[in-house]
mmCIF file of C-alpha atoms and ligand atoms in Angstrom:
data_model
loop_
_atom_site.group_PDB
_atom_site.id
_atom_site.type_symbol
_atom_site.label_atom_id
_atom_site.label_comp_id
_atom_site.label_asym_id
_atom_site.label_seq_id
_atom_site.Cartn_x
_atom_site.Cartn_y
_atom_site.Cartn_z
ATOM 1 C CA UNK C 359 17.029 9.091 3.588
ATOM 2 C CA UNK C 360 13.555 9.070 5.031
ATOM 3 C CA UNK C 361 12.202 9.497 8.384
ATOM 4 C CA UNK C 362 11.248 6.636 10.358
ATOM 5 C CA UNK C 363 7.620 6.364 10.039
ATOM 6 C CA UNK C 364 6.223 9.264 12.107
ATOM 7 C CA UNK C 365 2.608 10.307 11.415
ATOM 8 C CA UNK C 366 0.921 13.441 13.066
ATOM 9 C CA UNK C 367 -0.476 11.527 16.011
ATOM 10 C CA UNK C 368 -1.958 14.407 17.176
ATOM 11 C CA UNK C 369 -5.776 14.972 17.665
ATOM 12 C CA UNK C 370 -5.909 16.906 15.256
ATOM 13 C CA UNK C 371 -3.981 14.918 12.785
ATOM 14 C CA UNK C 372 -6.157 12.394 13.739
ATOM 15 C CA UNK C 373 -9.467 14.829 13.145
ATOM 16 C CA UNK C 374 -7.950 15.384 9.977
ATOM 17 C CA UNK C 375 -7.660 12.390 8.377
ATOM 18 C CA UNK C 376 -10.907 10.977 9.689
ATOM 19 C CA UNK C 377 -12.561 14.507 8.241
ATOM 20 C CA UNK C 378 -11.001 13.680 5.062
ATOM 21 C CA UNK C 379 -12.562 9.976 4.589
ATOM 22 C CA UNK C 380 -16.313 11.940 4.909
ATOM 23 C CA UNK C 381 -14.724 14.088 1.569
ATOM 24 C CA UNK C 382 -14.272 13.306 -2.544
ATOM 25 C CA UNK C 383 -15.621 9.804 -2.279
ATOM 26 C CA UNK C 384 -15.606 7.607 -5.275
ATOM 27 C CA UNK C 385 -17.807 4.612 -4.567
ATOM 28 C CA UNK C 386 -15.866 1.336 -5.790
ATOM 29 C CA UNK C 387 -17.708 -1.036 -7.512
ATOM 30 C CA UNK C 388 -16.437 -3.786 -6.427
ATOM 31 C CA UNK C 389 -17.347 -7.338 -7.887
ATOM 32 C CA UNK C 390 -16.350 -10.074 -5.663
ATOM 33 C CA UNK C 391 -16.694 -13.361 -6.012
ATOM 34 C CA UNK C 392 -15.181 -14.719 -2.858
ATOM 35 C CA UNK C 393 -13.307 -13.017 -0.162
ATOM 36 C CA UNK C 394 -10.165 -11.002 -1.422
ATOM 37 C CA UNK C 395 -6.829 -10.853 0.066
ATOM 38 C CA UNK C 396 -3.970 -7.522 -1.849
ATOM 39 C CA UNK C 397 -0.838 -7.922 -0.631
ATOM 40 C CA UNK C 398 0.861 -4.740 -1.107
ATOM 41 C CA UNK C 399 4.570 -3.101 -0.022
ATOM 42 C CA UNK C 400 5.461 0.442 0.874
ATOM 43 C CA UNK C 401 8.562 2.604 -0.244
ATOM 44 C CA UNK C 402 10.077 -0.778 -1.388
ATOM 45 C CA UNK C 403 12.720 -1.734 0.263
ATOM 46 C CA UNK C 404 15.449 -4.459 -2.129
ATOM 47 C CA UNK C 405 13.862 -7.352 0.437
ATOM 48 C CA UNK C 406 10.610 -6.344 -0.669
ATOM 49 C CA UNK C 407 11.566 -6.737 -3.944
ATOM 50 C CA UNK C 408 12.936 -10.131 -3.626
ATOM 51 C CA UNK C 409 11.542 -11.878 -0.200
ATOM 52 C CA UNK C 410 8.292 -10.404 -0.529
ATOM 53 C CA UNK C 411 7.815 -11.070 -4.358
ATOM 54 C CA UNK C 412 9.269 -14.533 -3.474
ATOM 55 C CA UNK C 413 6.920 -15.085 -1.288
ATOM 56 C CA UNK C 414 3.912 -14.372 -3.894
ATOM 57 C CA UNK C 415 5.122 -15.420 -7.041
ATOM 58 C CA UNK C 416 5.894 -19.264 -5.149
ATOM 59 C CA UNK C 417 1.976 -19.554 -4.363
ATOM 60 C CA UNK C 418 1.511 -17.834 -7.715
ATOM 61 C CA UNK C 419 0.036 -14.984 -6.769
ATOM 62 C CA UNK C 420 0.761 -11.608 -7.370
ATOM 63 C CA UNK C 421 1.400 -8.071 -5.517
ATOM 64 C CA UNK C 422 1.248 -4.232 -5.327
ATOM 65 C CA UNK C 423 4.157 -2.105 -5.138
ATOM 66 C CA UNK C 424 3.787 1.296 -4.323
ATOM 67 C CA UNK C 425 7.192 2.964 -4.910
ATOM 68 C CA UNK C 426 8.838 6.205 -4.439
ATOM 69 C CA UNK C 427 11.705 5.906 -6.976
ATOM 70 C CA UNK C 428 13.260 9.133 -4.994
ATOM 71 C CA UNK C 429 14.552 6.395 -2.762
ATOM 72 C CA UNK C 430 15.943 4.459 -5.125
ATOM 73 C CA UNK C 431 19.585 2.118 -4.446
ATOM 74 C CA UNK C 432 19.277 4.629 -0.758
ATOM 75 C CA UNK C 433 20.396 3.060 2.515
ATOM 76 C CA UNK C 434 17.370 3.600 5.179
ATOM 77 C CA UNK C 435 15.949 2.584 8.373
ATOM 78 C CA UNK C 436 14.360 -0.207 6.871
ATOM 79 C CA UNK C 437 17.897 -1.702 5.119
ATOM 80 C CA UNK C 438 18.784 -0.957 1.441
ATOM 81 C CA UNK C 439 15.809 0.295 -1.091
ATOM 82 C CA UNK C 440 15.275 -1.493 -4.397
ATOM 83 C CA UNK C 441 16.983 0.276 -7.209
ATOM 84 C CA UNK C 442 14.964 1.094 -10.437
ATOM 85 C CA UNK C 443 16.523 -2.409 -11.728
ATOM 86 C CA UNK C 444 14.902 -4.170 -9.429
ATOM 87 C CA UNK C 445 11.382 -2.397 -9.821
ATOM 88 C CA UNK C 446 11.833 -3.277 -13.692
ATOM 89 C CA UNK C 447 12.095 -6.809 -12.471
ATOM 90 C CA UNK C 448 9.077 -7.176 -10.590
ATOM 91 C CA UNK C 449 7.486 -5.529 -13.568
ATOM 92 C CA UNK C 450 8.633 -8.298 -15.655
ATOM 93 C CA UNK C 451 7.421 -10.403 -12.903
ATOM 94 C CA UNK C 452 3.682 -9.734 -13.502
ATOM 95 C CA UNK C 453 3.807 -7.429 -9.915
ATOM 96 C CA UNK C 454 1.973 -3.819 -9.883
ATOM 97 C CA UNK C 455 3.756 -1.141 -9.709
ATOM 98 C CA UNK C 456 2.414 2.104 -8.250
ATOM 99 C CA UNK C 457 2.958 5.751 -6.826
ATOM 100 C CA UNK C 458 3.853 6.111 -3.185
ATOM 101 C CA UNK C 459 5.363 10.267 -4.360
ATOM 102 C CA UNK C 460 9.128 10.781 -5.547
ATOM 103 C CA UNK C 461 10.568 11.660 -2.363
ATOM 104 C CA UNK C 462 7.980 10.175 0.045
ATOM 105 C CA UNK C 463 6.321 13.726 1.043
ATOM 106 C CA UNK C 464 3.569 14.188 3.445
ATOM 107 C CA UNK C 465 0.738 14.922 1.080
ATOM 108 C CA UNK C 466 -1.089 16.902 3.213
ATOM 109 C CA UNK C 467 2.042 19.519 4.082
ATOM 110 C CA UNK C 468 2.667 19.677 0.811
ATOM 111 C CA UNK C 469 2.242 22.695 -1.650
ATOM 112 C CA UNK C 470 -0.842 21.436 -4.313
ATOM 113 C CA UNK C 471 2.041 22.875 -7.230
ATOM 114 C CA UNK C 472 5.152 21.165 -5.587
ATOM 115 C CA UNK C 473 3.116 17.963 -5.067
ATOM 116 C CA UNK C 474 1.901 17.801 -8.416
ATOM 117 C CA UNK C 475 5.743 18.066 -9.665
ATOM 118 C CA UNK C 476 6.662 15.228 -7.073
ATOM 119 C CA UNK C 477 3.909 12.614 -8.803
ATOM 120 C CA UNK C 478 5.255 14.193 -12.237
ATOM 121 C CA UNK C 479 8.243 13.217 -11.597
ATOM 122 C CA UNK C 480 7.744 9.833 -9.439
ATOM 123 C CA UNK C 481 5.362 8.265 -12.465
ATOM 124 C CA UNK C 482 7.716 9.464 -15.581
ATOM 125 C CA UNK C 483 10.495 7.462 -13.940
ATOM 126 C CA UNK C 484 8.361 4.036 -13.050
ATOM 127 C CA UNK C 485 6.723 4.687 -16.719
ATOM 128 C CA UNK C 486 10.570 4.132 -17.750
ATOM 129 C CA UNK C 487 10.681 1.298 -15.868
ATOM 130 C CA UNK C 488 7.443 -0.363 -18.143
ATOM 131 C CA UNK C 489 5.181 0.632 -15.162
ATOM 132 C CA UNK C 490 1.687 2.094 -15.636
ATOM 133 C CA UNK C 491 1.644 3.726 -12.253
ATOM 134 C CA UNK C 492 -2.219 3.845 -11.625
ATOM 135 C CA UNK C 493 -2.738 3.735 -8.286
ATOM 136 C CA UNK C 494 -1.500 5.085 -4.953
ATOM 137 C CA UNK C 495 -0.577 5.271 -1.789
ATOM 138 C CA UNK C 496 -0.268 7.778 0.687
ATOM 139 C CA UNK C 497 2.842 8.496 2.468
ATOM 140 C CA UNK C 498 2.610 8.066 6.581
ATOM 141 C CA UNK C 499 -1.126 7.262 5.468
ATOM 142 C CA UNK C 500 -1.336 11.389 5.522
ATOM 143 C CA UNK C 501 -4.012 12.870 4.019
ATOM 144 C CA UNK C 502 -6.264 16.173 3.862
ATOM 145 C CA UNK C 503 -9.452 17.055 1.774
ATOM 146 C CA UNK C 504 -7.470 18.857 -0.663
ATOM 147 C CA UNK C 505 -5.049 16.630 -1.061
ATOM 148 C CA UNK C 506 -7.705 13.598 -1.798
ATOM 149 C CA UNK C 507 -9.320 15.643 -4.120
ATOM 150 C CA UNK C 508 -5.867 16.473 -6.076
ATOM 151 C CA UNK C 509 -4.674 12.663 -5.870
ATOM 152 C CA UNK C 510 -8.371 11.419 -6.661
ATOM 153 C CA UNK C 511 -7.753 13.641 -9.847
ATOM 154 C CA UNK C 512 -5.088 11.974 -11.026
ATOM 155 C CA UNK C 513 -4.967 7.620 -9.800
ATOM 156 C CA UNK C 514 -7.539 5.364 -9.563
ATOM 157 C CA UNK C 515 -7.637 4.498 -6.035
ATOM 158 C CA UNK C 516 -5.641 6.076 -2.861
ATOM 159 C CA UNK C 517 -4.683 3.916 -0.152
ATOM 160 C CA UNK C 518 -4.256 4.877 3.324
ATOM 161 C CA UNK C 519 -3.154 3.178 6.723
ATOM 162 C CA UNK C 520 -6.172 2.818 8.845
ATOM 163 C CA UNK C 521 -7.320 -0.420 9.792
ATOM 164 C CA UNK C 522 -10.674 -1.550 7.941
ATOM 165 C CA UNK C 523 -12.845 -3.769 4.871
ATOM 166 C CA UNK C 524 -13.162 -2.829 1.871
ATOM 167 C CA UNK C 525 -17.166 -3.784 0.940
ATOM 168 C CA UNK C 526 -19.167 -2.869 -2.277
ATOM 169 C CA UNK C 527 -19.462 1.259 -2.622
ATOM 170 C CA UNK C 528 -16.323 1.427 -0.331
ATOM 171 C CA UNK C 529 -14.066 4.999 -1.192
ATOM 172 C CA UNK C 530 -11.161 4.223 -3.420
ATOM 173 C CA UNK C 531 -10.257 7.847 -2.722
ATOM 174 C CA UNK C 532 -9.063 6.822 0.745
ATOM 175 C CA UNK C 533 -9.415 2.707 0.856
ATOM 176 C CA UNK C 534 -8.081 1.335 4.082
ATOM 177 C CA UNK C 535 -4.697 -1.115 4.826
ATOM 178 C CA UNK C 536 -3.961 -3.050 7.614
ATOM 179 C CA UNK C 537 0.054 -3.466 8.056
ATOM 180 C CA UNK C 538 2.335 -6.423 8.574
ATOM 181 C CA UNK C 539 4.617 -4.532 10.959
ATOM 182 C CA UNK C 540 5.616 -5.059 14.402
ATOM 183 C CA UNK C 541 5.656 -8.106 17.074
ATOM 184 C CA UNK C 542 2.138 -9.369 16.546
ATOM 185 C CA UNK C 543 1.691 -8.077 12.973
ATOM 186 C CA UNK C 544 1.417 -11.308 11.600
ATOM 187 C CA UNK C 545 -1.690 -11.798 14.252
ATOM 188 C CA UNK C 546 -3.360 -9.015 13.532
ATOM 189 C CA UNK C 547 -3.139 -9.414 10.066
ATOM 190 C CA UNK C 548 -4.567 -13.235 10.234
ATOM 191 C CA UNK C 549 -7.561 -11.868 12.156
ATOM 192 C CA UNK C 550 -8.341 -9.742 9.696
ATOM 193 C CA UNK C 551 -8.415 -11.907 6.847
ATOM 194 C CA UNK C 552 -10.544 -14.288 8.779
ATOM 195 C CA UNK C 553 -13.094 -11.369 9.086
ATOM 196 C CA UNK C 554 -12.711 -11.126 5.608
ATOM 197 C CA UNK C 555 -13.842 -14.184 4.707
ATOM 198 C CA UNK C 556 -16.874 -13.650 7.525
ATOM 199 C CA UNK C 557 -17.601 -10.333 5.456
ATOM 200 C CA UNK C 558 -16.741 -11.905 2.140
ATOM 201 C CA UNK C 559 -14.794 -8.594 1.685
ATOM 202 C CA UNK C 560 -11.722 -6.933 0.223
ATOM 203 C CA UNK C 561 -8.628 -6.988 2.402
ATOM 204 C CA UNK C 562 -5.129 -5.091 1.347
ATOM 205 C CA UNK C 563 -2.880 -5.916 3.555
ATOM 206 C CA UNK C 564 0.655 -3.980 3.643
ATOM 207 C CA UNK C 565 4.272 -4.332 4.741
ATOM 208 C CA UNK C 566 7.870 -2.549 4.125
ATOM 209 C CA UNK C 567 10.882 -4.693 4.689
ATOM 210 C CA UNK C 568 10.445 -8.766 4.160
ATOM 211 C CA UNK C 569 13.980 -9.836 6.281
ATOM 212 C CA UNK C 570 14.495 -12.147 8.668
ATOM 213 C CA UNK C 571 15.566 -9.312 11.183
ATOM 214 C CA UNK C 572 12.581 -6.748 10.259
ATOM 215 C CA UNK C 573 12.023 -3.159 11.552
ATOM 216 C CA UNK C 574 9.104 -2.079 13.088
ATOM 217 C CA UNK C 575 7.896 -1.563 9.743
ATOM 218 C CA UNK C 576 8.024 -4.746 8.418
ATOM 219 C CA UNK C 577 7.873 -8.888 8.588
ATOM 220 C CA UNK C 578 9.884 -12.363 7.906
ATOM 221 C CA UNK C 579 9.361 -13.638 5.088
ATOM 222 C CA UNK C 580 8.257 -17.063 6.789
ATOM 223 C CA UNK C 581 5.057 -14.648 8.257
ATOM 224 C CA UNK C 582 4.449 -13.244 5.197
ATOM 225 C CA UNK C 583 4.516 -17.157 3.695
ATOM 226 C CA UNK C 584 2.388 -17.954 6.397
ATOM 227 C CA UNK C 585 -0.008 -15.156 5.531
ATOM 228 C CA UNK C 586 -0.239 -16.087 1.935
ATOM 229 C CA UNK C 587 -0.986 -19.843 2.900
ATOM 230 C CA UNK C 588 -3.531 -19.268 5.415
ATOM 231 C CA UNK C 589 -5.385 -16.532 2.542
ATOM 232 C CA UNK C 590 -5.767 -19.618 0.276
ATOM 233 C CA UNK C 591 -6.531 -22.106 2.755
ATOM 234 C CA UNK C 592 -9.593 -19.789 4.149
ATOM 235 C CA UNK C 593 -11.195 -19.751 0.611
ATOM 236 C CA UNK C 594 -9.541 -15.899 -0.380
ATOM 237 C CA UNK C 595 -8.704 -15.058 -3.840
ATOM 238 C CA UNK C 596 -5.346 -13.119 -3.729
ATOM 239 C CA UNK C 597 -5.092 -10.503 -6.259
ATOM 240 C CA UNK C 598 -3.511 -6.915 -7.260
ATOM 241 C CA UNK C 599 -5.096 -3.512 -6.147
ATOM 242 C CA UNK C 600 -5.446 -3.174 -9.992
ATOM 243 C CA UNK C 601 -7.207 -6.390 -10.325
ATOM 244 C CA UNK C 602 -9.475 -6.005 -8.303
ATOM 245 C CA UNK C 603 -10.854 -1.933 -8.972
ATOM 246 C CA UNK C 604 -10.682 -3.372 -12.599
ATOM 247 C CA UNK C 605 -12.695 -6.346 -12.711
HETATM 248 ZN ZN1 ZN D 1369 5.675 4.871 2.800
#
């Protein structure tokens, strides 16, 4: 089972990751036609799976699912995790599917040679699944120089947990998220689509569990509805991480 969400909160965990976002840049070229809105889920817990999918697929939109299938069918802290039938389905469902490691390791703690086997193994089993696993996100948001430049080597964007836009020439090496997780999540996220459509920027938003009792980690589905609606009704396209790096 995994850790509840502890990051190295430390200065210099802090010094560290903010060092990392001056290093191995790749400049996205983004394309935007109006302000854009990814919904995206972490580790991917089974109401993830279903609530949050729900959720899109009912305002016919779509989202990213970055997945450690280490944790697959496992009870955790944030209730049951999808099992590798239920990834299949949201493949089937039109949903992305990408990396988040096998076992959900701290990137930057781990060995370059035992992370590389981790990804090995984490994309062979979603490219059973019928996923093309091209993008990623990085565990507890952790990340170091080296391990941007090993990741960068290998996905087509890396996504981390601190708060920001995504504009044109913004890193995909280290592209920002802004979480649906805790008591005024749902606030915070709202604001920051509104500034996207002020910035007529890129936006991913991301969340764990989608229940109606969430963890700190996550939201109710009704917020995440709520989210969706209010996306639309300020003028945002909502699309895929994929989508929108490949337009
Ligand atoms: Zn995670």
């Amino acid at each position: 089972m995994i850790q509840p969400y502890t990051p190295d909160v430390s200065l210099m965990g802090k010094l560290r990751r903010r060092f990392a976002r001056l290093t191995h840049q790749r400049p996205a070229q983004l394309d935007l036609t109006q302000p854009t809105v990814s919904f995206t889920f972490d580790d991917i817990p089974a109401s993830a799976a279903h609530a949050g999918a729900a959720a899109l697929e009912k305002h016919d939109a779509r989202g990213t699912f970055y997945v450690c299938a280490g944790l697959f069918g496992q009870e955790g802290h944030m209730g049951r995790f999808a099992d590798a039938a239920e990834i299949s389905g949201l493949v089937d469902q039109g949903h992305e599917v990408a990396g988040h490691t096998l076992n959900h390791v701290d990137c930057h703690l781990t060995a370059p040679a035992d992370l590389d086997a981790d990804l090995d193994a984490n994309d062979t089993a979603l490219r059973h699944l019928g996923a093309l696993p091209a993008h990623f996100a990085y565990p507890y948001g952790e990340v170091s120089p080296r391990a941007k430049k090993q990741l960068g080597a290998r996905y087509a964007s890396l996504r981390g947990v601190h708060k920001g836009l995504v504009h044109d020439g913004g890193d995909r090496n280290q592209l920002p998220g802004v979480g649906i997780e805790g008591a005024d999540g749902e606030l915070v996220a709202r604001s920051w689509i509104d500034r996207t459509v002020a910035e007529k920027a890129w936006l991913i938003l991301y969340t764990h569990d989608v229940r109606e009792t969430p963890s700190p980690w996550g939201c109710t589905p009704d917020a995440l509805e709520r989210l969706i609606v209010h996306a639309r009704a300020v003028g945002c396209d909502i699309r895929t991480v994929g989508e929108v790096l490949s337009a």
